[in-house]
XYZ file of C-alpha atoms in Angstrom:
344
model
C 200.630 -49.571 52.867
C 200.321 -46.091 53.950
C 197.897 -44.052 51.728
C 199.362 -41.144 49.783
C 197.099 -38.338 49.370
C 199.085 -36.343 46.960
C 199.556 -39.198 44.929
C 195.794 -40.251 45.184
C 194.482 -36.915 43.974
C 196.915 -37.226 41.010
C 195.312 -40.333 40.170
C 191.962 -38.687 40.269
C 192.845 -35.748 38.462
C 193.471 -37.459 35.414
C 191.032 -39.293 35.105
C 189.068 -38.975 31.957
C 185.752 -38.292 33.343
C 187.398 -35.662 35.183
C 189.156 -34.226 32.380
C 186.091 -34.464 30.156
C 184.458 -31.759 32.109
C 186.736 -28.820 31.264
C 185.018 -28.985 27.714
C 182.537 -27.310 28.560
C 183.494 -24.056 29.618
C 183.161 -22.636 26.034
C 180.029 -24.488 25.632
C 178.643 -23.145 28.554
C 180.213 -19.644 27.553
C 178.428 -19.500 23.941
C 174.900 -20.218 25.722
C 175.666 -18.148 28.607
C 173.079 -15.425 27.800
C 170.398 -17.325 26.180
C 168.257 -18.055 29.089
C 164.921 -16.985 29.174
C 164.253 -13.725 29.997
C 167.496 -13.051 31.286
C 166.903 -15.547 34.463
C 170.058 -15.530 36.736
C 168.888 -17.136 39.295
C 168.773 -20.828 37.068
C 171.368 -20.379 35.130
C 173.291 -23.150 32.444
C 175.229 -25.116 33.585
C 173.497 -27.134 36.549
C 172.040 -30.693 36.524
C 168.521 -29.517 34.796
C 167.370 -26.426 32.968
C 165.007 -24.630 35.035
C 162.044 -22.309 33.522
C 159.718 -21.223 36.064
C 155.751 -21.651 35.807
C 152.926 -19.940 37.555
C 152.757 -23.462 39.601
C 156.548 -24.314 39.980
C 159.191 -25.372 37.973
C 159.276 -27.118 34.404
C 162.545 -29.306 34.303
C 164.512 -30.266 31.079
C 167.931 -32.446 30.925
C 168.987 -34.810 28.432
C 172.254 -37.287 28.148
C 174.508 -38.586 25.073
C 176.306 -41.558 25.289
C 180.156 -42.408 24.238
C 179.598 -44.922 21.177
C 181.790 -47.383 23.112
C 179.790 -47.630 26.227
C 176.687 -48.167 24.105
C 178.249 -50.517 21.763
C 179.949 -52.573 24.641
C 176.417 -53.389 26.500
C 173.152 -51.544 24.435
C 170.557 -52.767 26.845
C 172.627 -51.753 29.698
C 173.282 -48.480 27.795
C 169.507 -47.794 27.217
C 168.693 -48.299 30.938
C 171.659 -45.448 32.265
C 169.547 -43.624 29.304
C 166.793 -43.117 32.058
C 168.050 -43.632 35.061
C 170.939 -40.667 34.854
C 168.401 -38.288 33.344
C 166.083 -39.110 36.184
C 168.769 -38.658 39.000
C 169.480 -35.243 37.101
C 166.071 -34.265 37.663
C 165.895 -35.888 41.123
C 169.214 -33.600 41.705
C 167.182 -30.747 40.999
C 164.706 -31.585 44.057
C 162.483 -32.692 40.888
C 159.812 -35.657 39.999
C 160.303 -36.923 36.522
C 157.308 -36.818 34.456
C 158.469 -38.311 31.065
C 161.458 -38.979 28.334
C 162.277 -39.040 24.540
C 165.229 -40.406 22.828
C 167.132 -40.655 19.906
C 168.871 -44.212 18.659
C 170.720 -44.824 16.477
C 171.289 -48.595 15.452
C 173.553 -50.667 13.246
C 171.110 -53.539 13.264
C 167.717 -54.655 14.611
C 169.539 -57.016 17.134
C 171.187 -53.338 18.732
C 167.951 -51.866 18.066
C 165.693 -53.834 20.416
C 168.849 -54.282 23.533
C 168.601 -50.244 23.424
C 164.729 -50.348 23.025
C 164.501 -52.802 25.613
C 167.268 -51.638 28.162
C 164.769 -47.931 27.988
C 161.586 -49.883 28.558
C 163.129 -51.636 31.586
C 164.490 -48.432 33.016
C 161.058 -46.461 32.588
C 159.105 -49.321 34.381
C 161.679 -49.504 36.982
C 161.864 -45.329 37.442
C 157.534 -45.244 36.634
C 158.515 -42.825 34.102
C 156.273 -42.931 30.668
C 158.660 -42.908 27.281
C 156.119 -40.704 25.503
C 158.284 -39.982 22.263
C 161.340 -40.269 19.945
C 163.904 -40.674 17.382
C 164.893 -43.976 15.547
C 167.860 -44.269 12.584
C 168.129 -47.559 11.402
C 171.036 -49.407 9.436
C 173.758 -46.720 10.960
C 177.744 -46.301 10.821
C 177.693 -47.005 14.982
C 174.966 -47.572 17.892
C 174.256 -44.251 19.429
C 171.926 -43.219 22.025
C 170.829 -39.887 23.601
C 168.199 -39.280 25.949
C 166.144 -36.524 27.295
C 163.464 -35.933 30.113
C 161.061 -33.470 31.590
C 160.671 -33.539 35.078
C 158.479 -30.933 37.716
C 159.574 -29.199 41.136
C 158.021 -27.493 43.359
C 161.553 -26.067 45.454
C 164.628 -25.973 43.213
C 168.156 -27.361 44.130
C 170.569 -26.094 42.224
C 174.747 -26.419 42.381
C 174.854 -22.429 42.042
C 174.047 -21.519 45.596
C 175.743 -23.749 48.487
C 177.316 -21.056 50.797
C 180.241 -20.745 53.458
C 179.476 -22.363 56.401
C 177.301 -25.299 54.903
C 178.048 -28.924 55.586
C 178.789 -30.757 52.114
C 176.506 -34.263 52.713
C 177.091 -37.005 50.439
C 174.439 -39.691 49.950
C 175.333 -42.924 48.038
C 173.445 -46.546 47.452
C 176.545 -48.734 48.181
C 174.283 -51.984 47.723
C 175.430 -52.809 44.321
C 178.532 -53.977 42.319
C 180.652 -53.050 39.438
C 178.929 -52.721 35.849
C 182.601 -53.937 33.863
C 184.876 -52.961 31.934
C 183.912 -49.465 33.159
C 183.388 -47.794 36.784
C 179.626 -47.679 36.668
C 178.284 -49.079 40.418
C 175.440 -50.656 39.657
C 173.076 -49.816 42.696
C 169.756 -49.984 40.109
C 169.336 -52.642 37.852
C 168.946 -55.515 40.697
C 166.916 -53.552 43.016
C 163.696 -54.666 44.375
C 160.575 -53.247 42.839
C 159.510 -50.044 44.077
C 162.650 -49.519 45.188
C 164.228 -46.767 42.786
C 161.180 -45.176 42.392
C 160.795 -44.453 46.417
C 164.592 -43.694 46.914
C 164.569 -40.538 43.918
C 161.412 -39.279 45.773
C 163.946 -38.461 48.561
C 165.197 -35.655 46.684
C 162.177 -34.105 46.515
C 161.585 -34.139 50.783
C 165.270 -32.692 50.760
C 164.371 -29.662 48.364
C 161.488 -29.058 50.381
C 163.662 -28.729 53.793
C 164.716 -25.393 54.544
C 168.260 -24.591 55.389
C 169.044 -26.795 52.020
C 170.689 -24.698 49.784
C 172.331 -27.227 46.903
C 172.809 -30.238 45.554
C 174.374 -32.177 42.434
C 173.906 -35.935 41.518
C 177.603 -37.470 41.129
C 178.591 -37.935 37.499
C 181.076 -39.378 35.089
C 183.224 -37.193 37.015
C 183.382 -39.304 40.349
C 183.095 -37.526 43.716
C 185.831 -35.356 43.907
C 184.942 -34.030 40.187
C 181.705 -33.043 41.006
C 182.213 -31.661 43.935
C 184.706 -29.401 41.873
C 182.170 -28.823 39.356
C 179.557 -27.868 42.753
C 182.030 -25.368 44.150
C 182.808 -23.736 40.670
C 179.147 -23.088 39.978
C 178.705 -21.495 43.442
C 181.777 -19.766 43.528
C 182.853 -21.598 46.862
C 185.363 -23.754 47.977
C 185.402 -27.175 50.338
C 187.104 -28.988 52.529
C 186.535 -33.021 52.204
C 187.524 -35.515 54.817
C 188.234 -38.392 52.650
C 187.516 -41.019 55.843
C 184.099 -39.717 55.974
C 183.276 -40.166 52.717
C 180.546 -43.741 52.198
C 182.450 -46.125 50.082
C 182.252 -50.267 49.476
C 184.861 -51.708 51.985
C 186.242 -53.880 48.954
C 186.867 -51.088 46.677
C 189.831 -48.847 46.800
C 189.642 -45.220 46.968
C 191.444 -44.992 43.740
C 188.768 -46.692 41.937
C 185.785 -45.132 44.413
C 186.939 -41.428 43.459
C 186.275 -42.155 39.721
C 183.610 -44.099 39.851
C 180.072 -43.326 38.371
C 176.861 -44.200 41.080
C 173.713 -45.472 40.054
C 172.864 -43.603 43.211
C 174.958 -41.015 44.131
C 174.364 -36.872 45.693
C 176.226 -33.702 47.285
C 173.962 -32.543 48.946
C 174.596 -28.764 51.060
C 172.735 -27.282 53.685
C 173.039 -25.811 57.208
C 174.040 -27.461 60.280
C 171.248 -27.235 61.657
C 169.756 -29.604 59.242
C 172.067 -32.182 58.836
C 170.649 -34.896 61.141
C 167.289 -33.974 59.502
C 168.794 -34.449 56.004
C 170.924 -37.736 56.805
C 167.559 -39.480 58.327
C 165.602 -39.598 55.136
C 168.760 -41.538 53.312
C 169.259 -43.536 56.047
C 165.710 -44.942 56.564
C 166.035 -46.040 53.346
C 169.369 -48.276 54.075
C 171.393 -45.648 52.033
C 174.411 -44.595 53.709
C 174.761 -40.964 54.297
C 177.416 -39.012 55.786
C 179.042 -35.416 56.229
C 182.061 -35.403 54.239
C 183.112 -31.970 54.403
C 182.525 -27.933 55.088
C 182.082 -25.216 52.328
C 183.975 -22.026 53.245
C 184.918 -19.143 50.597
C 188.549 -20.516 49.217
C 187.302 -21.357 45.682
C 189.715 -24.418 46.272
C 188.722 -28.080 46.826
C 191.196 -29.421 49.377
C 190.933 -33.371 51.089
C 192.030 -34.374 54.411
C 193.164 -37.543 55.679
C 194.876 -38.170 59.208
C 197.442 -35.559 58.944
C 197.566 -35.135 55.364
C 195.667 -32.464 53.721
C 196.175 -31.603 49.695
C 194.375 -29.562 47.293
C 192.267 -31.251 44.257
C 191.916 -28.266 42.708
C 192.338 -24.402 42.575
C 189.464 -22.508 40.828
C 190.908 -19.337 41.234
C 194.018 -20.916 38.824
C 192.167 -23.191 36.645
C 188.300 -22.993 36.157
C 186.383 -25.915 35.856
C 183.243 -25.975 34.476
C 182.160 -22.039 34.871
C 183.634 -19.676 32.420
C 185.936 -17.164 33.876
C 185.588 -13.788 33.892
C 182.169 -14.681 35.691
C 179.719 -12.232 33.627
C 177.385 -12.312 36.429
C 176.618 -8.878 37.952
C 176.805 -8.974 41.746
C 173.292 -8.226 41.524
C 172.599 -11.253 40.084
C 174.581 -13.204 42.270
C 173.291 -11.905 45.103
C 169.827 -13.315 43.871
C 171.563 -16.758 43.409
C 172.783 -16.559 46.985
C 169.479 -15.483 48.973
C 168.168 -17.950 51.578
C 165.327 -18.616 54.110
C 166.291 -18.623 57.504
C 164.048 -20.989 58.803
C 164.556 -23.323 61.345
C 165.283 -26.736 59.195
C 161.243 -28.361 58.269
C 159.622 -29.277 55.568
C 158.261 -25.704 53.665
């Protein structure tokens, strides 16, 4: 049956991680200005807060969790607890250094999955749990986690510019984490893996002619790359057949779907092959997927079809509009080194 890309972007579209994302334009507009000292070029809204330090960058993100997720699975819930806030960090060309959490448990039984699910995850990520928050006897299991991480080069998903490539790098060796679509490239991976694969990011960050990134969420793919393009004020073009995807899995279901191991990754030409070499040699699949021009509208092609996603001229999605940036500021977000593509 002949695909229908209208009809496959509709699909996507509604999807509730999708959808969830348009909350937070007022959140992001109430805490627009409350960045320290006025710092425009890290903005809210990316994968990590950034403040900068006399040696770097100090990195900050944290997750919540949907009561049904962590009441359907706890020790699986406790586990996402690190590993999303580490691929946030990683996202960020970061190295996490530790996490906290909050829990929140009907019952010692829930208690120790959660408890054990974030031990698990730690060992597997080498990240320390150095602190935290316990209710006991509770109304509902709840979990929220947060993590500092460290950078030395900052990727962010407020500067990819017209004329990059738009890479996406995915661990497809994994399997479906039911009822929901979590792929589950983590929890059966060899030792040492996960650790090794997040210190990509890093190597990436450090490349210049990189100029963005953002770890796939909730939001699947096409989300996220919405959510990319809104924070840099750009638009994309994304050839659907190019994107890496699990031959058994439809796109339907691949578009929504939440990666252990998943990044958008933008940069020059001139470093793609550079860029696509450190995934591959570690048996992820990487692959250009598309080209960021200055539409502010998220379009896929496939064969002869082509179809907008989504306008962001029409309908923000996660940036408030007006943009209260001064031009000033965004021309800070925008600056680049013009180096050939190495590692700075």
């Amino acid at each position: 049956m002949e695909l229908n890309l209208q009809q496959l972007l509709a699909h996507v579209r509604k999807d509730s991680g999708v959808q969830s994302k348009l909350a937070l334009q007022p959140v992001l507009d109430r805490f627009s200005d409350s960045h320290p000292n006025g710092d425009a070029v890290h903005p809210n809204g990316d994968d990590a807060a950034v403040i900068a330090t006399d040696s770097g960058f100090n990195l900050f993100a944290m997750e919540g969790f949907i009561p049904e997720f962590v009441a359907h699975d706890p020790w699986f819930a406790g586990w996402c607890g690190v590993m999303v806030n580490c691929s946030d960090i990683a996202a960020m060309g970061g190295k996490p250094v530790a996490v906290t959490n909050a829990i929140w448990a009907q019952n010692d039984a829930s208690l120790q999955l959660l408890m054990q699910g974030i031990a698990d995850a730690a060992a597997a990520y080498g990240v320390p749990v150095v602190g935290g928050h316990t209710c006991q006897n509770t109304s509902s299991d709840q979990l929220s986690v947060a993590i500092v991480g460290q950078a030395q080069h900052v990727l962010s998903s407020f500067a990819a510019k017209p004329g990059d490539v738009l890479l996406c790098a995915v661990d497809l060796r994994g399997q479906y984490q039911a009822p929901f679509l979590n792929w589950n490239a983590a929890t059966t991976a060899p030792p040492g893996q996960l650790q090794q694969d997040i210190a990509l990011l890093p190597e990436v960050a450090a490349m210049a002619g990189v100029t963005g990134a953002k770890d796939i969420s909730q939001a699947g793919l096409l989300g996220t790359a919405t959510m990319f393009m809104d924070c840099s004020r750009r638009g994309v073009d994304i050839q659907l057949e190019a994107i890496p995807k699990p031959a058994a899995v439809s796109w339907e279901g691949w578009l929504c779907s939440f990666p252990s191991f998943g990044y958008l990754i933008s940069c020059e030409p001139h470093c793609v092959e550079a860029v696509l070499a450190l995934f591959q040699q570690r048996d992820i699949d990487a692959a250009v997927i598309g080209e960021i021009n200055d539409s502010s509208s998220v379009t896929v092609s496939y064969q002869q079809q082509q179809a907008e996603f989504w306008n962001l001229i029409q309908q923000a999605y996660l940036v408030p509009v007006p943009d209260n940036r001064s031009s000033d500021q965004l021309s800070k977000i925008h600056e680049y080194d013009n180096k050939e593509c190495s590692y700075a």
